[in-house]
mmCIF file of C-alpha atoms in Angstrom:
data_model
loop_
_atom_site.group_PDB
_atom_site.id
_atom_site.type_symbol
_atom_site.label_atom_id
_atom_site.label_comp_id
_atom_site.label_asym_id
_atom_site.label_seq_id
_atom_site.Cartn_x
_atom_site.Cartn_y
_atom_site.Cartn_z
ATOM 1 C CA GLU A 285 0.101 0.160 0.003
ATOM 2 C CA ALA A 286 1.073 3.769 -0.389
ATOM 3 C CA GLY A 287 2.974 5.225 2.422
ATOM 4 C CA VAL A 288 2.290 8.797 3.867
ATOM 5 C CA ALA A 289 3.246 11.320 1.324
ATOM 6 C CA GLN A 290 4.812 14.533 2.323
ATOM 7 C CA SER A 291 6.106 17.553 0.149
ATOM 8 C CA PRO A 292 8.221 19.262 -0.291
ATOM 9 C CA ARG A 293 11.255 17.256 0.878
ATOM 10 C CA TYR A 294 13.242 20.179 1.495
ATOM 11 C CA LYS A 295 12.542 23.944 1.959
ATOM 12 C CA ILE A 296 15.088 26.967 2.363
ATOM 13 C CA ILE A 297 13.530 30.150 3.346
ATOM 14 C CA GLU A 298 14.499 33.403 4.939
ATOM 15 C CA LYS A 299 13.373 34.231 8.386
ATOM 16 C CA ARG A 300 9.969 36.178 8.650
ATOM 17 C CA GLN A 301 8.766 34.613 5.521
ATOM 18 C CA SER A 302 5.972 32.046 5.276
ATOM 19 C CA VAL A 303 5.985 28.263 4.271
ATOM 20 C CA ALA A 304 3.596 25.491 4.136
ATOM 21 C CA PHE A 305 3.916 21.726 4.146
ATOM 22 C CA TRP A 306 1.533 19.358 2.795
ATOM 23 C CA CYS A 307 0.690 15.632 3.914
ATOM 24 C CA ASN A 308 -1.354 12.936 2.428
ATOM 25 C CA PRO A 309 -2.006 10.233 4.759
ATOM 26 C CA ILE A 310 -2.528 6.610 3.985
ATOM 27 C CA SER A 311 -6.088 5.945 2.655
ATOM 28 C CA GLY A 312 -8.646 5.165 5.430
ATOM 29 C CA HIS A 313 -6.408 6.594 8.417
ATOM 30 C CA ALA A 314 -8.585 8.427 10.670
ATOM 31 C CA THR A 315 -5.743 9.849 12.650
ATOM 32 C CA LEU A 316 -3.173 12.421 11.497
ATOM 33 C CA TYR A 317 -0.245 13.731 13.432
ATOM 34 C CA TRP A 318 2.455 16.451 12.732
ATOM 35 C CA TYR A 319 5.672 16.406 14.344
ATOM 36 C CA GLN A 320 8.590 18.882 14.783
ATOM 37 C CA GLN A 321 11.840 17.254 14.842
ATOM 38 C CA ILE A 322 15.069 19.466 15.794
ATOM 39 C CA LEU A 323 18.389 17.903 14.815
ATOM 40 C CA GLY A 324 19.403 15.641 17.658
ATOM 41 C CA GLN A 325 16.023 15.281 19.540
ATOM 42 C CA GLY A 326 13.182 13.143 19.234
ATOM 43 C CA PRO A 327 9.980 14.215 17.522
ATOM 44 C CA LYS A 328 7.739 16.583 19.090
ATOM 45 C CA LEU A 329 4.067 16.297 18.749
ATOM 46 C CA LEU A 330 2.621 19.614 17.431
ATOM 47 C CA ILE A 331 -0.910 18.489 16.605
ATOM 48 C CA GLN A 332 -3.127 15.485 16.261
ATOM 49 C CA PHE A 333 -6.599 15.086 14.044
ATOM 50 C CA GLN A 334 -8.967 12.725 14.129
ATOM 51 C CA ASN A 335 -10.785 12.997 10.743
ATOM 52 C CA ASN A 336 -10.999 16.697 10.249
ATOM 53 C CA GLY A 337 -11.251 17.610 13.721
ATOM 54 C CA VAL A 338 -8.465 18.416 16.378
ATOM 55 C CA VAL A 339 -7.578 16.070 19.077
ATOM 56 C CA ASP A 340 -4.649 17.751 20.509
ATOM 57 C CA ASP A 341 -2.828 20.898 19.610
ATOM 58 C CA SER A 342 -1.499 21.920 23.092
ATOM 59 C CA GLN A 343 2.270 22.103 21.823
ATOM 60 C CA LEU A 344 1.387 23.856 18.662
ATOM 61 C CA PRO A 345 2.714 27.601 18.471
ATOM 62 C CA LYS A 346 -0.293 29.119 17.692
ATOM 63 C CA ASP A 347 0.827 32.633 17.056
ATOM 64 C CA ARG A 348 2.770 31.402 13.931
ATOM 65 C CA PHE A 349 1.784 28.121 13.426
ATOM 66 C CA SER A 350 -1.596 26.572 11.904
ATOM 67 C CA ALA A 351 -2.788 23.423 10.642
ATOM 68 C CA GLU A 352 -5.842 22.250 8.928
ATOM 69 C CA ARG A 353 -7.289 18.895 7.589
ATOM 70 C CA LEU A 354 -9.888 19.567 5.308
ATOM 71 C CA LYS A 355 -12.414 16.673 4.521
ATOM 72 C CA GLY A 356 -10.648 14.596 6.793
ATOM 73 C CA VAL A 357 -7.790 13.441 4.384
ATOM 74 C CA ASP A 358 -4.962 15.804 3.497
ATOM 75 C CA SER A 359 -3.400 18.217 5.701
ATOM 76 C CA THR A 360 -1.385 21.231 5.488
ATOM 77 C CA LEU A 361 0.885 22.859 8.178
ATOM 78 C CA LYS A 362 1.850 26.404 7.911
ATOM 79 C CA ILE A 363 4.346 28.693 9.591
ATOM 80 C CA GLN A 364 4.075 32.454 9.237
ATOM 81 C CA PRO A 365 6.178 34.083 9.984
ATOM 82 C CA ALA A 366 9.231 31.642 10.372
ATOM 83 C CA LYS A 367 12.015 32.064 12.731
ATOM 84 C CA LEU A 368 15.435 30.695 12.773
ATOM 85 C CA GLU A 369 14.712 28.197 15.522
ATOM 86 C CA ASP A 370 11.863 26.481 13.270
ATOM 87 C CA SER A 371 14.752 24.875 11.367
ATOM 88 C CA ALA A 372 13.861 21.320 11.672
ATOM 89 C CA VAL A 373 12.286 18.031 10.003
ATOM 90 C CA TYR A 374 8.413 18.180 10.004
ATOM 91 C CA LEU A 375 7.307 14.844 9.955
ATOM 92 C CA CYS A 376 3.306 13.651 9.262
ATOM 93 C CA ALA A 377 2.133 10.448 10.416
ATOM 94 C CA SER A 378 -1.229 8.544 10.184
ATOM 95 C CA SER A 379 -2.987 5.683 11.888
ATOM 96 C CA PHE A 380 -6.023 3.592 11.032
ATOM 97 C CA ARG A 381 -8.063 3.898 14.424
ATOM 98 C CA THR A 382 -8.889 6.634 16.536
ATOM 99 C CA GLY A 383 -6.291 7.432 19.330
ATOM 100 C CA TRP A 384 -3.768 4.686 19.606
ATOM 101 C CA VAL A 385 -5.236 1.446 20.823
ATOM 102 C CA ASP A 386 -3.758 -1.608 18.920
ATOM 103 C CA THR A 387 -2.927 0.158 16.034
ATOM 104 C CA GLU A 388 0.621 1.528 14.672
ATOM 105 C CA ALA A 389 1.359 4.957 13.082
ATOM 106 C CA PHE A 390 3.112 5.180 9.770
ATOM 107 C CA PHE A 391 5.483 8.055 9.100
ATOM 108 C CA GLY A 392 6.211 10.082 6.217
ATOM 109 C CA GLN A 393 9.940 11.039 5.177
ATOM 110 C CA GLY A 394 9.636 14.486 6.457
ATOM 111 C CA THR A 395 10.155 17.892 5.272
ATOM 112 C CA ARG A 396 13.429 19.533 6.011
ATOM 113 C CA LEU A 397 12.994 23.227 6.591
ATOM 114 C CA THR A 398 15.955 25.450 7.128
ATOM 115 C CA VAL A 399 15.074 29.054 7.987
ATOM 116 C CA VAL A 400 18.115 31.642 7.296
ATOM 117 C CA ASP B 59 6.087 14.944 28.104
ATOM 118 C CA ALA B 60 7.360 11.356 27.401
ATOM 119 C CA LYS B 61 7.087 9.386 30.346
ATOM 120 C CA THR B 62 9.639 6.553 29.592
ATOM 121 C CA THR B 63 13.198 6.407 30.375
ATOM 122 C CA GLN B 64 15.803 4.534 28.221
ATOM 123 C CA PRO B 65 19.604 4.646 28.203
ATOM 124 C CA PRO B 66 20.993 7.294 25.681
ATOM 125 C CA SER B 67 23.242 4.900 23.895
ATOM 126 C CA MET B 68 24.257 1.233 23.591
ATOM 127 C CA ASP B 69 26.677 -0.699 21.414
ATOM 128 C CA CYS B 70 26.147 -4.373 20.115
ATOM 129 C CA ALA B 71 28.066 -6.688 18.117
ATOM 130 C CA GLU B 72 26.935 -7.710 14.765
ATOM 131 C CA GLY B 73 25.160 -10.881 14.737
ATOM 132 C CA ARG B 74 24.419 -10.804 18.493
ATOM 133 C CA ALA B 75 21.218 -9.987 20.203
ATOM 134 C CA ALA B 76 20.615 -6.521 21.160
ATOM 135 C CA ASN B 77 18.492 -5.963 24.398
ATOM 136 C CA LEU B 78 17.453 -2.320 24.634
ATOM 137 C CA PRO B 79 15.838 -1.613 28.186
ATOM 138 C CA CYS B 80 12.644 1.115 28.928
ATOM 139 C CA ASN B 81 11.305 1.854 32.116
ATOM 140 C CA HIS B 82 7.828 2.897 32.140
ATOM 141 C CA SER B 83 6.703 3.153 35.792
ATOM 142 C CA THR B 84 3.940 5.362 35.476
ATOM 143 C CA ILE B 85 2.125 3.333 32.769
ATOM 144 C CA SER B 86 -1.717 2.895 33.211
ATOM 145 C CA GLY B 87 -3.632 -0.402 33.092
ATOM 146 C CA ASN B 88 -4.790 0.287 29.623
ATOM 147 C CA GLU B 89 -1.940 1.665 27.907
ATOM 148 C CA TYR B 90 0.161 -0.273 25.422
ATOM 149 C CA VAL B 91 3.929 -0.134 25.160
ATOM 150 C CA TYR B 92 5.209 0.549 21.559
ATOM 151 C CA TRP B 93 8.521 0.709 20.039
ATOM 152 C CA TYR B 94 9.483 2.681 17.170
ATOM 153 C CA ARG B 95 13.067 3.250 15.619
ATOM 154 C CA GLN B 96 14.444 6.025 13.277
ATOM 155 C CA ILE B 97 17.065 5.307 10.892
ATOM 156 C CA HIS B 98 19.221 8.454 9.928
ATOM 157 C CA SER B 99 17.201 10.851 7.727
ATOM 158 C CA GLN B 100 14.155 8.803 7.729
ATOM 159 C CA GLY B 101 10.748 9.019 9.484
ATOM 160 C CA PRO B 102 10.314 6.645 12.755
ATOM 161 C CA GLN B 103 9.147 3.048 11.920
ATOM 162 C CA TYR B 104 6.836 0.941 13.899
ATOM 163 C CA ILE B 105 8.437 -2.291 15.440
ATOM 164 C CA ILE B 106 6.212 -3.930 17.925
ATOM 165 C CA HIS B 107 3.674 -3.373 20.621
ATOM 166 C CA GLY B 108 2.192 -5.042 23.761
ATOM 167 C CA LEU B 109 0.145 -4.809 26.437
ATOM 168 C CA LYS B 110 0.924 -7.535 29.154
ATOM 169 C CA ASN B 111 1.972 -10.719 27.272
ATOM 170 C CA ASN B 112 5.314 -11.065 25.521
ATOM 171 C CA GLU B 113 5.190 -10.480 21.836
ATOM 172 C CA THR B 114 7.401 -11.526 18.709
ATOM 173 C CA ASN B 115 7.099 -10.537 15.229
ATOM 174 C CA GLU B 116 9.459 -10.584 12.352
ATOM 175 C CA MET B 117 11.511 -7.740 13.513
ATOM 176 C CA ALA B 118 11.771 -8.064 17.166
ATOM 177 C CA SER B 119 10.282 -9.502 20.537
ATOM 178 C CA LEU B 120 9.075 -7.383 23.268
ATOM 179 C CA ILE B 121 9.298 -8.520 26.815
ATOM 180 C CA ILE B 122 7.039 -6.821 29.488
ATOM 181 C CA THR B 123 7.687 -7.314 33.158
ATOM 182 C CA GLU B 124 4.722 -8.755 35.162
ATOM 183 C CA ASP B 125 4.481 -5.318 37.047
ATOM 184 C CA ARG B 126 4.343 -3.408 33.432
ATOM 185 C CA LYS B 127 6.550 -0.988 34.590
ATOM 186 C CA SER B 128 9.482 -1.918 32.282
ATOM 187 C CA SER B 129 10.119 -3.718 29.008
ATOM 188 C CA THR B 130 12.910 -4.963 26.903
ATOM 189 C CA LEU B 131 13.221 -4.887 22.995
ATOM 190 C CA ILE B 132 15.100 -7.758 21.694
ATOM 191 C CA LEU B 133 16.690 -7.586 18.130
ATOM 192 C CA PRO B 134 17.657 -11.239 17.987
ATOM 193 C CA HIS B 135 20.562 -11.077 15.335
ATOM 194 C CA ALA B 136 21.446 -7.606 14.819
ATOM 195 C CA THR B 137 22.696 -6.326 11.605
ATOM 196 C CA LEU B 138 24.703 -3.008 10.656
ATOM 197 C CA ARG B 139 21.127 -2.104 9.128
ATOM 198 C CA ASP B 140 19.752 -1.911 12.784
ATOM 199 C CA THR B 141 21.775 0.832 13.451
ATOM 200 C CA ALA B 142 19.214 3.610 14.639
ATOM 201 C CA VAL B 143 17.536 5.405 17.571
ATOM 202 C CA TYR B 144 14.865 3.291 19.356
ATOM 203 C CA TYR B 145 12.089 5.080 20.877
ATOM 204 C CA CYS B 146 9.682 3.117 23.695
ATOM 205 C CA ILE B 147 6.411 4.889 23.991
ATOM 206 C CA ASP B 148 3.591 4.152 26.701
ATOM 207 C CA ASN B 149 0.913 6.674 26.157
ATOM 208 C CA ASP B 150 -2.007 6.847 23.772
ATOM 209 C CA LYS B 151 -0.540 9.682 22.053
ATOM 210 C CA ILE B 152 2.846 9.223 20.130
ATOM 211 C CA ILE B 153 4.885 11.461 22.502
ATOM 212 C CA PHE B 154 8.442 10.625 21.828
ATOM 213 C CA GLY B 155 11.264 10.696 24.306
ATOM 214 C CA LYS B 156 14.962 10.884 23.646
ATOM 215 C CA GLY B 157 15.400 7.206 23.023
ATOM 216 C CA THR B 158 18.474 4.803 22.680
ATOM 217 C CA ARG B 159 21.132 5.301 19.718
ATOM 218 C CA LEU B 160 21.992 1.743 19.191
ATOM 219 C CA HIS B 161 25.323 1.157 17.321
ATOM 220 C CA ILE B 162 25.854 -2.026 15.737
ATOM 221 C CA LEU B 163 29.673 -3.030 15.679
ATOM 222 C CA PRO B 164 30.972 -4.876 12.697
#
């Protein structure tokens, strides 16, 4: 089966510019996650969707980050304006069932963002 | 924040069994233990999960203590391709800690 697709793979922007990342989860997966992974650290959960509703966005810096999942399928994550500390890999993941019980998540390859 | 504790790094000789420990002393009764790994420049990859019983699949075995406060991931015959960061997760959201960086030595 096709995996989680993310684009672009790489992005370089100047600080204060805006940027958007796109994620297409595995077909039929209700739950979608966005993570930020700074070099040398574990992935940090930014936001979790169930279908098109937000389950948890407690770690999302809402003054500059936004995410949406229209129609409960594809999702976009936006940063506006970007800061140097936003340089990281942004990972998208999806899982079949609501929450976590007895199902694993599948991750995309990520988008590597460099803010200069 | 992650509730699990793992050693920051471990070495294992190629061909030997790699045993990766994880402490999850605050795990609740209905929370599964999941293991993922992340090979350099790739997204995390699911390995195995369990609730109470020991589990085995084509990748690894998972041994969970009777009190469920700790577990061990076993890679039975480690190869160089198993070099990665291994994450143990014990919650209903996929919240990662710092993981264990496993080095397989030729």
